[in-house]
Amino acid sequence: MKALITGGAGFIGSHIADAYLAAGWEVLVADNLRSGKMENLDPAARFTNIDICSPEFPQYIMDAKPDIVAHAAAQISVSFSVREPGIDARQNITGPLDMCMACVRAGVKKIIFSSSGGTIYGEIPDEPATEEHPFAPMSPYGISKMAFEYYLRFFRNEYGLDFTSLRYGNVFGPRQDPHGEAGVVAIFSKMILNGKTPTINGDGKFYRDYVFVADVARANLLAAEKGSGRAYNIGTRKATDVNEIFRLVADAAGFDGAPNYGPPRPGDLRRCVLDISRAAAELGWQPLVSLEQGMQQTVDFFRSQHRAQGAS
């Protein structure tokens, strides 16, 4: 199996690359390194420095002829999408549409799309959201993820390009970028390891579904053979607030201080948790790494980075 991972030098994309390589696949990585890093990549992956929105990218796909494309490249900042909705749309919709046409022409069998359960459903006040929950994105970022899912349906119906859409909760883990939706874990880890006290926005009672990145990568592996034309929530079905995230990071880092509290961020959702029954039944997927285990692995990663930087 030959797989192309867009954004494959980034946080989630590099873990997908690891999962595919471990399965014995040929792995191609396309990344412009705007937020991705070469040190995230296993040397066994064949890397090309290219922007998915560039005029050259469709020809790159035509030449590469992968069996599947795991599309993880994106403009990932919700706050940036609010400030610059046009740029967000170009990077998360228009460029990827050119990619889809190139996939059709190159004979790609399937696109596995890194979507966002954490933003497309909007506020989820009661039970965890199933995949049938109405879309109610509250940011251009969420709107772009929703729109591209509809475009994937179009390409499947019109051109026979198969897809599986994976709607992630708040992904965290080693190599995490502090600017993503689950960036609070990376931010807290780095601050504590640098001897600083993190600040929690508002009362900290903002509940999310935090899922470990290795579990997300495994979902991408399973989706290569299953889930034709379907969308799946990839989370834990557990609500965890920011106060608890601080406690877990502090425990893992050996920090016994109390956090600071600042003003709430405008527009933050109070609660977003995902039902994962469909992924369990149809993909055979469920999270294997607990929040505590994942948090320890994440803090250990940032601690090793901190030590290496201190020694350099």
CSV table of C-alpha atoms in Angstrom, one decimal:
chain,number,residue,atom,x,y,z
A,1,MET,CA,0.0,0.0,0.0
A,2,LYS,CA,1.3,3.4,-0.9
A,3,ALA,CA,0.0,6.3,1.2
A,4,LEU,CA,0.4,10.0,0.9
A,5,ILE,CA,0.0,12.1,4.0
A,6,THR,CA,-0.6,15.8,3.6
A,7,GLY,CA,0.7,17.7,6.6
A,8,GLY,CA,2.6,14.6,7.4
A,9,ALA,CA,5.4,16.5,9.3
A,10,GLY,CA,2.9,18.0,11.7
A,11,PHE,CA,1.6,16.7,15.0
A,12,ILE,CA,-1.1,14.4,13.9
A,13,GLY,CA,0.2,13.7,10.4
A,14,SER,CA,3.6,12.5,11.7
A,15,HIS,CA,1.9,10.0,14.0
A,16,ILE,CA,-0.3,8.7,11.1
A,17,ALA,CA,3.0,8.3,9.1
A,18,ASP,CA,4.4,6.2,12.0
A,19,ALA,CA,1.3,4.0,12.0
A,20,TYR,CA,1.5,3.4,8.3
A,21,LEU,CA,5.2,2.7,8.3
A,22,ALA,CA,4.7,0.2,11.2
A,23,ALA,CA,2.1,-1.6,9.0
A,24,GLY,CA,4.8,-2.0,6.3
A,25,TRP,CA,3.4,0.6,3.9
A,26,GLU,CA,5.3,2.9,1.5
A,27,VAL,CA,4.7,6.4,3.0
A,28,LEU,CA,5.0,9.7,1.2
A,29,VAL,CA,4.8,13.0,3.1
A,30,ALA,CA,3.8,16.3,1.7
A,31,ASP,CA,4.3,19.3,4.0
A,32,ASN,CA,5.3,23.0,3.6
A,33,LEU,CA,6.9,23.0,7.1
A,34,ARG,CA,5.0,26.1,8.0
A,35,SER,CA,4.0,24.3,11.3
A,36,GLY,CA,5.4,20.8,10.6
A,37,LYS,CA,8.9,19.8,11.6
A,38,MET,CA,11.4,17.5,10.0
A,39,GLU,CA,12.3,16.1,13.4
A,40,ASN,CA,8.8,14.7,13.6
A,41,LEU,CA,9.4,12.4,10.7
A,42,ASP,CA,10.7,8.9,10.5
A,43,PRO,CA,13.5,8.9,7.8
A,44,ALA,CA,11.7,5.9,6.2
A,45,ALA,CA,9.0,8.3,5.0
A,46,ARG,CA,9.7,10.0,1.6
A,47,PHE,CA,9.3,13.7,2.2
A,48,THR,CA,8.5,16.5,-0.2
A,49,ASN,CA,8.4,20.2,0.8
A,50,ILE,CA,5.3,21.4,-1.0
A,51,ASP,CA,2.2,23.4,-0.2
A,52,ILE,CA,-1.1,21.7,-0.9
A,53,CYS,CA,-2.4,25.0,-2.2
A,54,SER,CA,0.4,25.5,-4.7
A,55,PRO,CA,-0.1,25.1,-8.5
A,56,GLU,CA,2.4,22.3,-8.4
A,57,PHE,CA,0.6,20.0,-6.0
A,58,PRO,CA,-1.9,18.4,-8.3
A,59,GLN,CA,1.0,17.3,-10.6
A,60,TYR,CA,2.8,16.0,-7.5
A,61,ILE,CA,-0.2,13.7,-6.8
A,62,MET,CA,-0.4,12.7,-10.5
A,63,ASP,CA,3.2,11.6,-10.4
A,64,ALA,CA,3.1,9.9,-7.0
A,65,LYS,CA,-0.1,7.9,-7.7
A,66,PRO,CA,-0.7,6.9,-4.1
A,67,ASP,CA,-3.4,4.3,-3.2
A,68,ILE,CA,-4.8,6.5,-0.5
A,69,VAL,CA,-4.3,10.0,0.7
A,70,ALA,CA,-4.6,10.8,4.4
A,71,HIS,CA,-5.4,14.5,4.4
A,72,ALA,CA,-4.2,16.0,7.6
A,73,ALA,CA,-2.9,19.3,6.3
A,74,ALA,CA,-4.9,22.3,7.4
A,75,GLN,CA,-5.0,25.8,8.8
A,76,ILE,CA,-5.6,24.6,12.4
A,77,SER,CA,-6.2,27.8,14.4
A,78,VAL,CA,-9.8,28.6,15.3
A,79,SER,CA,-8.9,32.1,16.4
A,80,PHE,CA,-6.9,32.7,13.1
A,81,SER,CA,-9.9,31.5,11.1
A,82,VAL,CA,-12.1,34.1,12.9
A,83,ARG,CA,-9.6,36.9,12.0
A,84,GLU,CA,-8.9,35.6,8.4
A,85,PRO,CA,-11.8,33.5,7.1
A,86,GLY,CA,-10.7,33.9,3.5
A,87,ILE,CA,-7.2,32.5,4.2
A,88,ASP,CA,-8.8,29.7,6.2
A,89,ALA,CA,-11.1,28.8,3.3
A,90,ARG,CA,-8.3,28.8,0.8
A,91,GLN,CA,-6.2,26.4,2.9
A,92,ASN,CA,-9.0,24.2,4.2
A,93,ILE,CA,-11.4,24.1,1.2
A,94,THR,CA,-10.1,25.5,-2.1
A,95,GLY,CA,-6.7,24.0,-2.1
A,96,PRO,CA,-8.0,20.6,-1.0
A,97,LEU,CA,-10.6,20.7,-3.8
A,98,ASP,CA,-7.8,20.9,-6.3
A,99,MET,CA,-6.2,18.0,-4.5
A,100,CYS,CA,-9.4,15.9,-4.9
A,101,MET,CA,-9.5,16.5,-8.6
A,102,ALA,CA,-5.9,15.4,-8.9
A,103,CYS,CA,-6.7,12.3,-6.9
A,104,VAL,CA,-9.5,11.4,-9.3
A,105,ARG,CA,-7.1,11.8,-12.3
A,106,ALA,CA,-4.3,9.8,-10.5
A,107,GLY,CA,-6.6,6.9,-9.7
A,108,VAL,CA,-6.4,7.4,-5.9
A,109,LYS,CA,-8.7,4.9,-4.2
A,110,LYS,CA,-9.6,6.8,-1.1
A,111,ILE,CA,-9.1,10.0,1.0
A,112,ILE,CA,-9.1,9.7,4.8
A,113,PHE,CA,-10.0,13.2,6.0
A,114,SER,CA,-8.9,14.6,9.4
A,115,SER,CA,-12.1,16.4,10.3
A,116,SER,CA,-13.1,18.0,13.6
A,117,GLY,CA,-15.8,16.7,15.9
A,118,GLY,CA,-14.6,19.3,18.3
A,119,THR,CA,-15.8,22.2,16.1
A,120,ILE,CA,-18.4,21.1,13.6
A,121,TYR,CA,-21.1,20.2,16.1
A,122,GLY,CA,-21.0,23.4,18.1
A,123,GLU,CA,-22.2,23.3,21.7
A,124,ILE,CA,-23.2,19.9,23.0
A,125,PRO,CA,-24.9,20.5,26.4
A,126,ASP,CA,-26.2,17.0,27.2
A,127,GLU,CA,-25.4,13.6,25.8
A,128,PRO,CA,-22.3,12.9,23.7
A,129,ALA,CA,-22.9,13.8,20.1
A,130,THR,CA,-23.4,11.0,17.6
A,131,GLU,CA,-22.5,11.4,13.9
A,132,GLU,CA,-26.1,12.4,13.3
A,133,HIS,CA,-25.9,15.4,15.6
A,134,PRO,CA,-26.8,18.5,13.6
A,135,PHE,CA,-23.9,20.6,12.4
A,136,ALA,CA,-23.6,23.9,14.1
A,137,PRO,CA,-20.0,25.2,13.7
A,138,MET,CA,-19.3,28.5,15.4
A,139,SER,CA,-16.1,29.4,13.6
A,140,PRO,CA,-14.8,29.6,10.0
A,141,TYR,CA,-12.5,26.7,10.9
A,142,GLY,CA,-15.4,24.5,11.8
A,143,ILE,CA,-17.4,25.6,8.8
A,144,SER,CA,-14.5,24.7,6.5
A,145,LYS,CA,-14.3,21.2,8.0
A,146,MET,CA,-18.0,20.7,7.6
A,147,ALA,CA,-18.0,22.0,4.0
A,148,PHE,CA,-15.1,19.7,2.9
A,149,GLU,CA,-17.0,16.7,4.2
A,150,TYR,CA,-19.9,17.7,1.9
A,151,TYR,CA,-17.4,18.1,-1.0
A,152,LEU,CA,-16.0,14.6,-0.3
A,153,ARG,CA,-19.5,13.2,-0.6
A,154,PHE,CA,-19.8,15.0,-4.0
A,155,PHE,CA,-16.5,13.5,-5.2
A,156,ARG,CA,-17.6,10.0,-4.2
A,157,ASN,CA,-21.0,10.3,-5.9
A,158,GLU,CA,-19.7,12.0,-9.0
A,159,TYR,CA,-16.3,10.5,-9.5
A,160,GLY,CA,-16.1,7.4,-7.4
A,161,LEU,CA,-13.4,8.7,-5.2
A,162,ASP,CA,-14.0,7.0,-1.9
A,163,PHE,CA,-13.5,8.6,1.5
A,164,THR,CA,-13.7,8.2,5.2
A,165,SER,CA,-14.0,11.2,7.4
A,166,LEU,CA,-12.6,11.0,11.0
A,167,ARG,CA,-14.1,13.7,13.3
A,168,TYR,CA,-11.5,14.1,16.0
A,169,GLY,CA,-12.1,15.2,19.5
A,170,ASN,CA,-9.3,17.3,21.2
A,171,VAL,CA,-6.2,15.4,20.1
A,172,PHE,CA,-3.2,15.6,22.4
A,173,GLY,CA,0.2,13.9,22.8
A,174,PRO,CA,3.9,14.1,21.9
A,175,ARG,CA,4.8,16.6,19.2
A,176,GLN,CA,1.7,18.6,19.9
A,177,ASP,CA,1.4,22.0,18.5
A,178,PRO,CA,0.3,24.5,21.2
A,179,HIS,CA,-1.9,26.3,18.6
A,180,GLY,CA,-4.4,23.6,17.9
A,181,GLU,CA,-7.7,23.1,19.7
A,182,ALA,CA,-6.2,20.8,22.3
A,183,GLY,CA,-3.1,23.0,22.6
A,184,VAL,CA,-3.8,23.6,26.3
A,185,VAL,CA,-2.0,20.4,27.1
A,186,ALA,CA,1.2,21.5,25.3
A,187,ILE,CA,0.9,25.0,26.7
A,188,PHE,CA,0.5,23.8,30.3
A,189,SER,CA,3.3,21.3,29.9
A,190,LYS,CA,5.8,23.8,28.5
A,191,MET,CA,5.0,26.4,31.1
A,192,ILE,CA,5.3,24.1,34.1
A,193,LEU,CA,8.6,22.6,32.8
A,194,ASN,CA,9.9,26.2,32.3
A,195,GLY,CA,9.1,27.0,35.9
A,196,LYS,CA,6.1,29.1,35.2
A,197,THR,CA,2.5,28.9,36.5
A,198,PRO,CA,-0.2,28.4,33.8
A,199,THR,CA,-3.3,30.6,33.6
A,200,ILE,CA,-6.7,29.0,33.1
A,201,ASN,CA,-9.2,31.1,31.2
A,202,GLY,CA,-12.4,31.8,33.1
A,203,ASP,CA,-13.5,29.2,35.7
A,204,GLY,CA,-11.9,26.4,33.7
A,205,LYS,CA,-15.2,24.5,33.5
A,206,PHE,CA,-15.0,24.0,29.7
A,207,TYR,CA,-15.4,20.4,28.9
A,208,ARG,CA,-13.9,18.6,25.9
A,209,ASP,CA,-13.2,15.1,24.7
A,210,TYR,CA,-9.4,14.6,24.8
A,211,VAL,CA,-8.1,11.7,22.7
A,212,PHE,CA,-4.5,10.5,22.5
A,213,VAL,CA,-2.7,11.0,19.2
A,214,ALA,CA,-1.6,7.3,18.8
A,215,ASP,CA,-5.2,6.2,19.1
A,216,VAL,CA,-6.1,8.8,16.3
A,217,ALA,CA,-3.3,7.4,14.1
A,218,ARG,CA,-4.7,3.9,14.6
A,219,ALA,CA,-8.1,5.1,13.4
A,220,ASN,CA,-6.4,6.3,10.2
A,221,LEU,CA,-4.9,2.9,9.7
A,222,LEU,CA,-8.2,1.1,10.2
A,223,ALA,CA,-10.0,3.6,7.9
A,224,ALA,CA,-7.8,2.6,5.0
A,225,GLU,CA,-9.8,-0.6,4.6
A,226,LYS,CA,-13.1,0.2,6.3
A,227,GLY,CA,-15.7,2.9,6.6
A,228,SER,CA,-16.4,3.6,2.9
A,229,GLY,CA,-18.3,6.9,2.5
A,230,ARG,CA,-18.8,7.2,6.2
A,231,ALA,CA,-17.9,9.7,9.0
A,232,TYR,CA,-16.8,8.6,12.5
A,233,ASN,CA,-16.3,10.4,15.8
A,234,ILE,CA,-12.8,9.7,17.2
A,235,GLY,CA,-12.8,10.5,20.9
A,236,THR,CA,-13.3,8.9,24.3
A,237,ARG,CA,-16.9,9.7,25.2
A,238,LYS,CA,-15.5,11.3,28.4
A,239,ALA,CA,-15.9,15.0,29.4
A,240,THR,CA,-12.8,16.5,30.9
A,241,ASP,CA,-12.6,20.2,31.9
A,242,VAL,CA,-9.6,22.4,31.8
A,243,ASN,CA,-9.2,22.3,35.6
A,244,GLU,CA,-8.7,18.5,35.4
A,245,ILE,CA,-6.3,18.9,32.5
A,246,PHE,CA,-4.2,21.2,34.6
A,247,ARG,CA,-4.2,18.7,37.5
A,248,LEU,CA,-3.2,15.8,35.2
A,249,VAL,CA,-0.4,17.8,33.6
A,250,ALA,CA,0.8,19.1,37.0
A,251,ASP,CA,0.8,15.6,38.5
A,252,ALA,CA,2.7,14.2,35.5
A,253,ALA,CA,5.3,17.0,35.8
A,254,GLY,CA,5.6,16.9,39.5
A,255,PHE,CA,4.2,20.4,40.1
A,256,ASP,CA,2.2,21.0,43.2
A,257,GLY,CA,1.2,24.7,42.8
A,258,ALA,CA,-2.2,26.1,42.0
A,259,PRO,CA,-3.0,27.6,38.6
A,260,ASN,CA,-3.7,31.3,37.9
A,261,TYR,CA,-7.1,32.3,36.6
A,262,GLY,CA,-7.8,34.9,34.0
A,263,PRO,CA,-10.8,36.2,32.1
A,264,PRO,CA,-12.7,33.8,29.9
A,265,ARG,CA,-12.0,33.7,26.1
A,266,PRO,CA,-15.0,35.0,24.1
A,267,GLY,CA,-16.8,32.3,22.2
A,268,ASP,CA,-15.4,29.2,24.0
A,269,LEU,CA,-17.8,26.3,24.0
A,270,ARG,CA,-18.8,25.0,27.4
A,271,ARG,CA,-19.1,21.4,26.4
A,272,CYS,CA,-18.3,19.1,23.4
A,273,VAL,CA,-18.1,15.4,23.9
A,274,LEU,CA,-18.3,12.6,21.2
A,275,ASP,CA,-20.2,9.4,21.0
A,276,ILE,CA,-17.8,6.8,19.5
A,277,SER,CA,-20.2,3.8,19.1
A,278,ARG,CA,-20.1,3.9,15.3
A,279,ALA,CA,-16.3,3.7,15.2
A,280,ALA,CA,-16.3,0.8,17.6
A,281,ALA,CA,-19.0,-1.1,15.6
A,282,GLU,CA,-17.8,-0.4,12.0
A,283,LEU,CA,-14.0,0.3,12.2
A,284,GLY,CA,-13.3,-1.9,15.2
A,285,TRP,CA,-11.7,1.1,16.9
A,286,GLN,CA,-11.7,2.3,20.5
A,287,PRO,CA,-9.3,4.4,22.5
A,288,LEU,CA,-6.6,2.3,24.2
A,289,VAL,CA,-4.6,4.9,26.0
A,290,SER,CA,-6.1,6.4,29.1
A,291,LEU,CA,-6.0,10.2,29.7
A,292,GLU,CA,-3.6,9.7,32.6
A,293,GLN,CA,-1.2,7.5,30.5
A,294,GLY,CA,-1.4,9.8,27.6
A,295,MET,CA,-0.7,12.9,29.7
A,296,GLN,CA,2.3,11.2,31.2
A,297,GLN,CA,3.7,10.3,27.8
A,298,THR,CA,3.1,13.9,26.6
A,299,VAL,CA,4.8,15.5,29.6
A,300,ASP,CA,7.7,13.1,29.3
A,301,PHE,CA,8.1,14.1,25.6
A,302,PHE,CA,8.2,17.8,26.5
A,303,ARG,CA,10.5,17.2,29.4
A,304,SER,CA,13.0,15.4,27.1
A,305,GLN,CA,12.7,18.4,24.7
A,306,HIS,CA,13.3,20.8,27.6
A,307,ARG,CA,16.4,18.9,28.7
A,308,ALA,CA,17.8,18.7,25.2
A,309,GLN,CA,17.3,22.5,24.7
A,310,GLY,CA,18.9,23.2,28.0
A,311,ALA,CA,21.9,21.1,27.1
A,312,SER,CA,22.4,22.7,23.7
